[in-house]
Short mmCIF file of C-alpha atoms in Angstrom, two decimals:
data_model
loop_
_atom_site.label_atom_id
_atom_site.label_comp_id
_atom_site.label_asym_id
_atom_site.label_seq_id
_atom_site.Cartn_x
_atom_site.Cartn_y
_atom_site.Cartn_z
CA MET S 904 -10.25 1.54 13.72
CA LYS S 905 -11.03 4.93 15.20
CA THR S 906 -8.41 7.61 14.85
CA SER S 907 -8.24 7.98 18.64
CA HIS S 908 -6.89 4.45 18.88
CA LEU S 909 -4.04 4.92 16.42
CA ALA S 910 -1.55 7.03 18.36
CA ILE S 911 0.96 6.62 21.12
CA ALA S 912 1.85 3.59 23.19
CA ALA S 913 -0.77 0.98 23.97
CA ALA S 914 -3.14 2.10 21.19
CA LEU S 915 -6.03 -0.32 21.00
CA LEU S 916 -5.77 -2.23 17.73
CA LEU S 917 -5.58 -5.77 16.23
CA THR S 918 -6.62 -8.89 14.14
CA ALA S 919 -9.08 -11.71 13.33
CA CYS S 920 -9.53 -15.24 12.12
CA GLY S 921 -11.86 -18.20 11.67
CA GLN S 922 -12.43 -21.94 11.32
CA PRO S 923 -14.47 -25.21 11.04
CA GLN S 924 -18.19 -25.79 11.02
CA PRO S 925 -20.01 -26.37 14.35
CA SER S 926 -22.92 -28.60 15.23
CA LYS S 927 -25.92 -26.63 16.48
CA ALA S 928 -26.98 -23.06 15.85
CA GLN S 929 -27.71 -22.69 19.56
CA GLU S 930 -24.27 -23.78 20.73
CA GLY S 931 -20.76 -22.45 20.45
CA VAL S 932 -18.06 -24.70 19.03
CA PHE S 933 -15.26 -25.46 21.41
CA ALA S 934 -12.10 -27.34 20.57
CA GLU S 935 -11.21 -30.57 22.30
CA ALA S 936 -7.74 -30.95 23.79
CA GLN S 937 -5.44 -32.65 21.28
CA PRO S 938 -1.85 -33.95 21.44
CA ARG S 939 0.66 -31.27 20.52
CA ILE S 940 3.31 -32.01 17.90
CA ALA S 941 6.05 -29.41 17.46
CA PRO S 942 7.94 -29.05 14.13
CA ASN S 943 11.04 -31.22 14.30
CA ASP S 944 13.02 -30.08 11.26
CA ALA S 945 13.63 -27.05 9.05
CA GLY S 946 11.42 -28.46 6.32
CA ALA S 947 8.45 -28.70 8.65
CA MET S 948 8.97 -25.07 9.69
CA LYS S 949 8.77 -23.97 6.06
CA THR S 950 5.53 -25.82 5.35
CA SER S 951 2.81 -23.59 3.92
CA PHE S 952 0.22 -22.14 6.26
CA ALA S 953 -2.38 -22.44 3.49
CA PRO S 954 -4.26 -25.40 5.07
CA VAL S 955 -4.67 -23.43 8.32
CA VAL S 956 -5.82 -20.34 6.44
CA ARG S 957 -8.35 -22.32 4.41
CA THR S 958 -9.81 -23.62 7.65
CA ALA S 959 -9.90 -20.35 9.57
CA ALA S 960 -10.20 -17.46 7.12
CA PRO S 961 -13.82 -17.98 5.96
CA ALA S 962 -15.02 -17.16 9.49
CA VAL S 963 -13.05 -13.91 9.70
CA VAL S 964 -15.06 -10.80 8.86
CA ASN S 965 -14.51 -7.13 8.19
CA ILE S 966 -16.50 -4.65 10.27
CA ALA S 967 -17.47 -1.12 9.26
CA ALA S 968 -19.40 0.97 11.77
CA ARG S 969 -20.82 4.48 11.76
CA GLY S 970 -22.03 6.70 14.55
CA VAL S 971 -22.89 10.26 15.47
CA GLN S 972 -20.96 12.16 18.12
CA GLN S 973 -23.00 14.78 19.92
CA GLY S 974 -21.32 17.96 21.09
CA ARG S 975 -21.77 21.67 21.66
CA ASP S 976 -20.32 24.58 19.72
CA PRO S 977 -17.74 26.22 22.04
CA PHE S 978 -18.57 29.73 20.77
CA TRP S 979 -22.32 29.74 20.17
CA GLY S 980 -23.19 26.99 22.63
CA ILE S 981 -25.58 25.30 20.21
CA PRO S 982 -25.75 21.48 19.95
CA THR S 983 -23.62 19.93 17.21
CA ALA S 984 -23.32 16.45 15.71
CA ARG S 985 -20.65 14.91 13.54
CA GLN S 986 -20.33 11.59 11.79
CA THR S 987 -17.82 9.12 13.23
CA GLY S 988 -16.63 5.82 11.84
CA SER S 989 -14.71 2.72 12.80
CA ILE S 990 -13.11 -0.12 10.84
CA GLY S 991 -12.18 -3.41 12.43
CA SER S 992 -12.32 -7.17 12.25
CA GLY S 993 -14.36 -9.93 13.81
CA VAL S 994 -14.77 -13.68 14.08
CA ILE S 995 -17.90 -15.78 13.51
CA VAL S 996 -18.16 -18.28 16.37
CA ARG S 997 -21.68 -19.65 15.79
CA PRO S 998 -23.39 -20.54 12.50
CA ASP S 999 -26.45 -18.44 13.35
CA GLY S 1000 -24.37 -15.28 13.06
CA ILE S 1001 -22.74 -14.64 16.44
CA VAL S 1002 -19.60 -12.56 15.92
CA ILE S 1003 -16.84 -11.64 18.38
CA THR S 1004 -14.97 -8.34 18.01
CA ASN S 1005 -13.45 -5.61 20.19
CA ALA S 1006 -15.75 -3.39 22.21
CA HIS S 1007 -13.87 -0.29 21.09
CA VAL S 1008 -14.62 -1.10 17.44
CA VAL S 1009 -18.37 -0.72 17.96
CA LYS S 1010 -18.52 1.69 20.90
CA ASP S 1011 -21.05 4.48 20.32
CA MET S 1012 -21.75 3.20 16.80
CA ARG S 1013 -25.34 3.25 15.50
CA GLU S 1014 -24.90 1.30 12.27
CA ILE S 1015 -22.72 -1.81 11.95
CA ARG S 1016 -22.12 -3.76 8.73
CA VAL S 1017 -20.20 -7.01 8.57
CA THR S 1018 -18.61 -8.34 5.37
CA LEU S 1019 -17.64 -11.99 5.02
CA GLN S 1020 -14.69 -13.35 3.08
CA ASP S 1021 -17.07 -14.35 0.27
CA ARG S 1022 -18.26 -10.70 0.14
CA ARG S 1023 -21.69 -11.30 1.63
CA GLU S 1024 -22.79 -8.40 3.84
CA PHE S 1025 -25.02 -8.35 6.89
CA PRO S 1026 -26.20 -5.65 9.28
CA ALA S 1027 -25.38 -6.40 12.90
CA ARG S 1028 -26.46 -5.33 16.37
CA VAL S 1029 -24.57 -5.44 19.65
CA LEU S 1030 -25.71 -8.09 22.12
CA LEU S 1031 -23.15 -7.23 24.76
CA ALA S 1032 -20.09 -4.97 24.88
CA ASP S 1033 -17.75 -5.55 27.80
CA GLU S 1034 -15.34 -2.61 27.92
CA ARG S 1035 -13.31 -4.13 30.71
CA SER S 1036 -12.13 -7.03 28.54
CA ASP S 1037 -12.64 -5.01 25.32
CA ILE S 1038 -14.76 -7.84 23.92
CA ALA S 1039 -18.11 -7.32 22.18
CA VAL S 1040 -20.59 -9.88 20.91
CA LEU S 1041 -22.61 -9.07 17.79
CA GLN S 1042 -25.63 -10.73 16.21
CA LEU S 1043 -25.76 -10.68 12.42
CA GLU S 1044 -29.24 -9.98 11.09
CA GLU S 1045 -30.96 -11.31 7.99
CA VAL S 1046 -28.90 -14.52 8.17
CA ASN S 1047 -30.56 -17.15 5.98
CA GLY S 1048 -28.22 -20.10 6.31
CA ASP S 1049 -25.32 -21.63 8.16
CA LEU S 1050 -22.23 -19.46 8.28
CA PRO S 1051 -18.59 -20.58 8.54
CA VAL S 1052 -17.30 -20.58 12.11
CA ILE S 1053 -14.06 -20.91 13.98
CA ARG S 1054 -13.57 -23.23 16.92
CA ILE S 1055 -12.70 -21.68 20.28
CA ASP S 1056 -9.71 -23.29 21.99
CA ASP S 1057 -9.83 -22.17 25.61
CA GLN S 1058 -7.69 -25.02 26.96
CA GLU S 1059 -4.76 -22.61 27.47
CA GLU S 1060 -2.19 -25.15 26.32
CA GLN S 1061 -0.21 -22.61 24.30
CA GLN S 1062 3.51 -22.21 24.89
CA VAL S 1063 5.93 -19.41 24.23
CA GLY S 1064 7.40 -20.01 20.78
CA ASP S 1065 4.28 -21.57 19.26
CA LEU S 1066 3.51 -20.47 15.72
CA VAL S 1067 0.36 -18.34 15.31
CA LEU S 1068 -1.50 -16.54 12.54
CA ALA S 1069 -3.34 -13.23 12.71
CA ILE S 1070 -6.16 -12.74 10.21
CA GLY S 1071 -7.92 -9.42 9.88
CA ASN S 1072 -8.53 -6.21 7.98
CA PRO S 1073 -5.48 -3.94 8.50
CA PHE S 1074 -6.02 -0.34 7.41
CA GLY S 1075 -9.27 -1.49 5.79
CA VAL S 1076 -7.42 -3.04 2.81
CA GLY S 1077 -9.29 -6.34 3.12
CA GLN S 1078 -8.64 -9.71 4.70
CA THR S 1079 -4.94 -10.20 5.38
CA VAL S 1080 -2.97 -13.02 7.02
CA THR S 1081 0.25 -12.51 8.98
CA ASN S 1082 2.27 -14.97 11.00
CA GLY S 1083 4.52 -14.96 14.02
CA ILE S 1084 4.98 -16.69 17.33
CA ILE S 1085 3.66 -16.40 20.85
CA SER S 1086 6.19 -14.06 22.44
CA ALA S 1087 4.89 -14.29 26.01
CA LEU S 1088 1.92 -15.49 28.03
CA ASN S 1089 0.04 -14.08 31.01
CA ARG S 1090 1.00 -10.46 30.36
CA THR S 1091 -0.81 -8.48 33.05
CA ASP S 1092 1.27 -5.35 33.57
CA THR S 1093 0.32 -3.72 30.27
CA GLY S 1094 -1.79 -0.78 31.39
CA ILE S 1095 -4.61 -2.04 29.17
CA SER S 1096 -6.82 -3.57 31.86
CA ASP S 1097 -6.70 -4.37 35.57
CA SER S 1098 -8.24 -7.77 34.89
CA GLY S 1099 -6.50 -8.81 31.70
CA SER S 1100 -3.88 -11.50 31.21
CA PHE S 1101 -2.83 -11.18 27.58
CA ILE S 1102 -1.15 -13.34 24.98
CA GLN S 1103 1.76 -11.40 23.49
CA THR S 1104 2.66 -12.01 19.84
CA ASP S 1105 4.99 -10.62 17.21
CA ALA S 1106 2.56 -11.43 14.37
CA PRO S 1107 2.14 -8.07 12.58
CA ILE S 1108 -1.12 -6.41 13.58
CA ASN S 1109 -2.19 -2.91 12.61
CA PRO S 1110 -5.14 -0.49 12.79
CA GLY S 1111 -8.20 -2.27 11.40
CA ASN S 1112 -7.11 -5.62 12.80
CA SER S 1113 -8.88 -4.86 16.07
CA GLY S 1114 -11.28 -7.63 17.02
CA GLY S 1115 -9.56 -10.14 14.77
CA ALA S 1116 -8.43 -13.60 15.69
CA LEU S 1117 -5.15 -15.07 16.76
CA VAL S 1118 -5.16 -18.71 15.64
CA ASP S 1119 -2.93 -21.68 16.31
CA MET S 1120 -1.71 -24.25 13.80
CA ASP S 1121 -4.95 -26.22 14.20
CA GLY S 1122 -6.83 -23.17 12.96
CA ASP S 1123 -8.47 -22.70 16.37
CA LEU S 1124 -9.17 -19.32 17.95
CA ILE S 1125 -6.82 -18.80 20.90
CA GLY S 1126 -7.29 -15.05 21.29
CA ILE S 1127 -8.84 -11.82 20.05
CA ASN S 1128 -6.20 -9.24 19.12
CA THR S 1129 -6.82 -6.11 21.14
CA ALA S 1130 -3.84 -3.83 21.65
CA ILE S 1131 -0.30 -3.00 20.54
CA PHE S 1132 2.58 -1.06 21.99
CA SER S 1133 3.62 1.43 19.35
CA ARG S 1134 4.90 4.98 19.04
CA THR S 1135 3.46 5.31 15.55
CA GLY S 1136 0.17 3.40 15.67
CA SER S 1137 1.55 0.65 13.42
CA SER S 1138 2.93 -2.77 14.31
CA THR S 1139 6.29 -2.92 16.04
CA GLY S 1140 6.08 -6.61 16.91
CA VAL S 1141 4.53 -6.20 20.36
CA GLY S 1142 0.86 -7.05 20.20
CA PHE S 1143 -1.61 -8.39 22.74
CA ALA S 1144 -4.62 -10.68 22.41
CA VAL S 1145 -7.40 -11.42 24.90
CA PRO S 1146 -7.17 -15.16 25.65
CA ALA S 1147 -9.97 -17.43 24.48
CA ALA S 1148 -10.99 -18.25 28.07
CA MET S 1149 -12.10 -14.65 28.61
CA VAL S 1150 -13.66 -14.50 25.14
CA ARG S 1151 -15.75 -17.53 25.99
CA ARG S 1152 -16.81 -15.97 29.30
CA VAL S 1153 -18.17 -12.88 27.52
CA LEU S 1154 -19.74 -15.01 24.79
CA ASP S 1155 -21.55 -17.20 27.32
CA SER S 1156 -22.92 -14.10 29.04
CA ALA S 1157 -24.21 -12.66 25.77
CA VAL S 1158 -25.89 -15.79 24.42
CA GLY S 1159 -27.33 -16.40 27.90
CA GLY S 1160 -29.28 -13.15 27.57
CA GLU S 1161 -27.19 -11.03 29.93
CA THR S 1162 -26.58 -7.38 29.11
CA ARG S 1163 -23.28 -7.24 30.98
CA VAL S 1164 -20.67 -9.65 32.26
CA VAL S 1165 -21.17 -10.40 35.96
CA ARG S 1166 -17.69 -11.16 37.24
CA PRO S 1167 -17.23 -13.12 40.43
CA TRP S 1168 -14.56 -12.19 42.93
CA LEU S 1169 -12.47 -13.84 45.58
CA GLY S 1170 -12.50 -10.88 47.95
CA VAL S 1171 -8.77 -10.35 48.42
CA LYS S 1172 -6.27 -7.60 47.67
CA GLY S 1173 -2.56 -8.16 47.46
CA ASP S 1174 0.90 -7.02 46.46
CA THR S 1175 3.27 -8.52 43.95
CA LEU S 1176 6.21 -10.12 45.74
CA SER S 1177 9.58 -8.42 45.28
CA GLY S 1178 12.85 -10.26 45.71
CA ASP S 1179 13.31 -8.83 49.21
CA MET S 1180 9.76 -9.78 50.22
CA ALA S 1181 10.26 -13.30 48.91
CA ARG S 1182 13.50 -13.71 50.90
CA SER S 1183 11.86 -12.42 54.07
CA LEU S 1184 9.15 -15.07 53.64
CA GLY S 1185 11.72 -17.80 53.03
CA LEU S 1186 10.83 -18.28 49.37
CA GLU S 1187 13.37 -19.33 46.76
CA ARG S 1188 12.02 -16.84 44.21
CA PRO S 1189 9.39 -14.09 43.96
CA GLN S 1190 6.23 -16.09 43.33
CA GLY S 1191 2.61 -15.36 44.07
CA LEU S 1192 0.45 -12.56 45.44
CA LEU S 1193 0.91 -11.50 49.05
CA VAL S 1194 -2.56 -11.02 50.58
CA THR S 1195 -2.81 -7.60 52.26
CA ASP S 1196 -6.59 -7.39 52.77
CA VAL S 1197 -9.47 -9.85 52.95
CA TYR S 1198 -13.07 -8.67 52.51
CA SER S 1199 -15.07 -9.56 55.60
CA GLY S 1200 -17.60 -12.29 54.84
CA GLY S 1201 -16.34 -12.67 51.25
CA PRO S 1202 -15.38 -15.90 49.46
CA ALA S 1203 -11.75 -15.79 50.59
CA ALA S 1204 -12.70 -15.13 54.20
CA ARG S 1205 -15.15 -18.03 54.18
CA ALA S 1206 -12.45 -20.29 52.69
CA GLY S 1207 -10.05 -19.39 55.50
CA ILE S 1208 -7.61 -17.25 53.48
CA GLU S 1209 -5.81 -14.76 55.71
CA VAL S 1210 -3.75 -11.60 55.45
CA GLY S 1211 -0.12 -12.67 55.02
CA ASP S 1212 -0.92 -15.73 52.90
CA VAL S 1213 0.74 -15.91 49.49
CA ILE S 1214 -1.61 -17.06 46.71
CA THR S 1215 0.40 -18.88 44.05
CA ALA S 1216 -2.22 -20.47 41.80
CA ILE S 1217 -5.92 -20.65 40.94
CA ASP S 1218 -7.04 -24.05 39.64
CA GLY S 1219 -3.39 -24.86 38.98
CA ALA S 1220 -2.73 -21.72 36.89
CA GLU S 1221 0.09 -19.59 38.31
CA VAL S 1222 -0.77 -16.20 39.79
CA ASN S 1223 1.86 -13.52 40.44
CA ASP S 1224 -0.02 -10.22 40.72
CA GLN S 1225 -3.45 -8.69 41.29
CA GLY S 1226 -4.20 -8.49 37.57
CA GLY S 1227 -3.45 -12.19 37.15
CA LEU S 1228 -5.72 -13.06 40.07
CA ASN S 1229 -8.52 -10.84 38.73
CA TYR S 1230 -8.23 -12.52 35.32
CA ARG S 1231 -8.27 -16.07 36.66
CA ILE S 1232 -11.29 -15.40 38.85
CA GLY S 1233 -12.98 -13.33 36.13
CA THR S 1234 -13.04 -16.27 33.72
CA LYS S 1235 -15.08 -18.32 36.21
CA GLN S 1236 -18.84 -18.45 36.49
CA PRO S 1237 -20.44 -16.87 39.57
CA ASN S 1238 -20.81 -19.40 42.40
CA GLU S 1239 -18.22 -21.72 40.85
CA THR S 1240 -15.79 -23.40 43.24
CA VAL S 1241 -12.10 -22.79 42.59
CA SER S 1242 -8.98 -24.36 44.03
CA VAL S 1243 -6.66 -21.78 45.62
CA THR S 1244 -3.05 -22.80 46.21
CA LEU S 1245 -1.31 -20.70 48.84
CA LEU S 1246 1.74 -20.54 51.05
CA ARG S 1247 1.33 -20.05 54.79
CA ASP S 1248 4.20 -20.22 57.25
CA GLY S 1249 6.42 -21.60 54.51
CA ARG S 1250 4.13 -24.51 53.70
CA SER S 1251 1.97 -24.97 50.62
CA GLN S 1252 -1.69 -25.81 51.04
CA THR S 1253 -4.85 -25.77 48.96
CA VAL S 1254 -8.26 -24.45 49.92
CA ASN S 1255 -11.52 -24.38 47.98
CA ALA S 1256 -13.43 -21.13 47.60
CA ARG S 1257 -16.83 -20.51 46.03
CA VAL S 1258 -16.43 -17.28 44.09
CA THR S 1259 -19.52 -15.07 44.06
CA PRO S 1260 -20.70 -11.87 42.40
CA LEU S 1261 -19.49 -8.74 44.13
CA PRO S 1262 -21.93 -7.71 46.87
CA GLY S 1263 -24.18 -4.69 46.48
CA ASP S 1264 -26.21 -2.98 43.77
CA ALA S 1265 -24.07 -2.36 40.69
CA GLU S 1266 -26.39 0.22 39.10
CA VAL S 1267 -24.87 3.64 38.56
CA SER S 1268 -26.88 6.89 38.51
CA LYS S 1269 -26.35 10.62 38.98
CA GLY S 1270 -26.97 10.00 42.65
CA GLU S 1271 -28.66 11.98 45.40
CA THR S 1272 -28.07 15.60 46.37
CA VAL S 1273 -27.08 16.64 49.88
CA GLY S 1274 -29.80 18.98 51.14
CA GLN S 1275 -28.34 20.33 54.36
CA GLY S 1276 -25.10 21.08 56.13
CA ALA S 1277 -21.85 22.48 54.80
CA LEU S 1278 -21.85 20.10 51.83
CA ALA S 1279 -25.35 21.01 50.61
CA GLY S 1280 -25.49 21.07 46.82
CA LEU S 1281 -23.10 18.16 46.39
CA SER S 1282 -24.46 15.12 44.50
CA GLY S 1283 -23.08 11.65 44.94
CA ILE S 1284 -23.66 7.94 44.97
CA ALA S 1285 -22.78 5.53 47.78
CA LEU S 1286 -20.18 2.93 46.83
CA ASN S 1287 -20.34 -0.78 47.42
CA PRO S 1288 -18.02 -3.46 45.94
CA ALA S 1289 -20.22 -4.14 42.89
CA ARG S 1290 -20.76 -0.45 42.09
CA ALA S 1291 -17.11 0.52 42.66
CA ASP S 1292 -15.96 -2.30 40.40
CA ARG S 1293 -18.41 -1.36 37.64
CA MET S 1294 -17.17 2.22 37.79
CA GLY S 1295 -13.62 1.00 37.28
CA GLY S 1296 -12.53 1.47 40.88
CA ASP S 1297 -11.30 -0.71 43.72
CA PRO S 1298 -14.11 -2.92 45.10
CA PHE S 1299 -12.64 -2.43 48.58
CA THR S 1300 -13.22 1.35 48.40
CA ASN S 1301 -15.97 2.69 50.68
CA GLY S 1302 -17.56 6.11 50.74
CA VAL S 1303 -19.56 8.43 48.49
CA PHE S 1304 -18.51 8.98 44.89
CA VAL S 1305 -19.05 12.63 43.95
CA THR S 1306 -21.07 12.92 40.72
CA GLY S 1307 -21.69 16.68 40.71
CA ILE S 1308 -21.16 19.91 42.64
CA GLN S 1309 -23.36 22.99 42.54
CA ARG S 1310 -21.37 26.05 41.50
CA GLY S 1311 -20.93 28.52 44.35
CA SER S 1312 -21.69 25.95 47.05
CA MET S 1313 -19.34 25.37 49.98
CA ALA S 1314 -18.27 22.05 48.43
CA HIS S 1315 -17.33 23.96 45.27
CA ARG S 1316 -15.46 26.69 47.19
CA ILE S 1317 -13.33 24.27 49.20
CA GLY S 1318 -12.22 22.48 46.02
CA LEU S 1319 -14.16 19.22 46.00
CA ARG S 1320 -14.49 17.80 42.50
CA PRO S 1321 -16.57 15.24 40.63
CA ASN S 1322 -14.94 11.77 40.84
CA ASP S 1323 -13.65 12.43 44.38
CA VAL S 1324 -14.61 9.77 46.92
CA ILE S 1325 -15.54 11.13 50.35
CA GLN S 1326 -14.64 8.43 52.87
CA SER S 1327 -15.16 9.99 56.27
CA VAL S 1328 -16.49 13.06 58.06
CA ASP S 1329 -15.05 13.85 61.50
CA GLY S 1330 -13.46 10.41 61.59
CA ARG S 1331 -16.73 8.55 60.96
CA ALA S 1332 -16.99 6.39 57.85
CA VAL S 1333 -19.42 7.67 55.22
CA THR S 1334 -21.75 4.95 53.95
CA SER S 1335 -24.54 7.04 52.39
CA VAL S 1336 -25.15 10.41 50.77
CA ALA S 1337 -27.43 11.32 53.65
CA ALA S 1338 -24.47 10.92 56.04
CA LEU S 1339 -22.80 13.90 54.36
CA GLY S 1340 -25.55 16.10 55.76
CA ARG S 1341 -23.90 15.97 59.18
CA ALA S 1342 -20.82 17.82 57.88
CA GLY S 1343 -20.65 21.37 59.23
CA ARG S 1344 -18.19 24.22 59.34
CA GLY S 1345 -15.00 22.98 60.93
CA SER S 1346 -15.67 19.34 60.04
CA GLU S 1347 -12.70 17.24 58.95
CA ILE S 1348 -13.17 15.20 55.79
CA THR S 1349 -11.07 12.48 54.15
CA ILE S 1350 -11.27 11.97 50.42
CA ILE S 1351 -9.61 9.82 47.77
CA ARG S 1352 -8.55 11.63 44.62
CA GLY S 1353 -6.55 10.01 41.84
CA GLY S 1354 -5.65 7.09 44.09
CA ARG S 1355 -4.33 9.35 46.87
CA SER S 1356 -5.90 9.86 50.30
CA LEU S 1357 -6.29 13.55 51.25
CA ASN S 1358 -7.41 15.14 54.52
CA GLY S 1359 -8.93 18.59 54.91
CA ARG S 1360 -11.17 20.78 57.03
CA ILE S 1361 -14.27 22.73 56.02
CA PRO S 1362 -13.58 26.38 56.98
#
């Protein structure tokens, strides 16, 4: 794992694992739902995990990656380059050499080598790296036979207290197995992602385990270990794994030939219900997401969802905050129909919504430059829901995202900065870079900076 991921709270780290043989090289292997049998005595709890390890471990791999970081000498100003490296873990999910790992393990790496449990080594290339979920899909090269794989269990039948194993490459020492339990499910308020709903575990996971697997007692993959809360960079018993449902979503995108994950959306924003809000709405407990905005013409609007509704579940899975809603919708395929359970006027009802890709062009560039007016010399790019989301912002945000400012220009002198979003000029909404050309001396502008709305006047 990179040094930058080792420090402070929420450092991105974790583990891996593997399992049975699949059927076709062109298809992933997905676990069927099976009856669950919990241990019913102390003897059963002490049973060896060896059978599970024998099933899963062969598909767990070690990953070593190297890259070159470009820079510039601060004194002489000449270009510089230095070698960087990363150590992590991964999981083989298809016999033709498809491997799942963390995106941060392979980010900006030029050379990736994967070592199997039996010490075979393969070069690998990145098919797709989705930084938002921190999942990357690799293709092993020079594969000349079937490889061991692990089954993906995306049924989400896990319960708090279930036994789990983490298999990976902590500190680069080699394949290691640790055990623990599922400490919590549906963790969304972690600061790791705005669209993540994580499995929390106390199975020890450390630097080098990133991209490894969290497996259940059937030896099935239920999550990819991704982050820990730690003051030291080492395990403190609070680790997080990306659930298999999201892993499968990224995997399907990669093997389908996509270069990025196209996430659908419902087109709503909301607030988490507090106790006081729940009481004012006549609810017995804080439950659900209070809808505060509905995107005009979006999936939610077409399904009849309104401001003031409380969304409690998507396809039967409970939702309690925006992150949970984003995760549930993000695991769906674009244009898939979902069942939305909501409360309106104290009564529960269900509506069907066809979730779609976010509207607009998602491509991001350096943008256009304003050629006239008081803001001449400012460069920006017009936002739409798809572009704002890809840039890590709120899809509901409108305006022009500032990508650059010419030194000495009026925009520079009045304190505008790259990453500001200019929303309006003289009270009129800004929908294009060209619209900024109408700004003159004395014009009032509204911007968003760091999540705050600011108003000012051009002198």
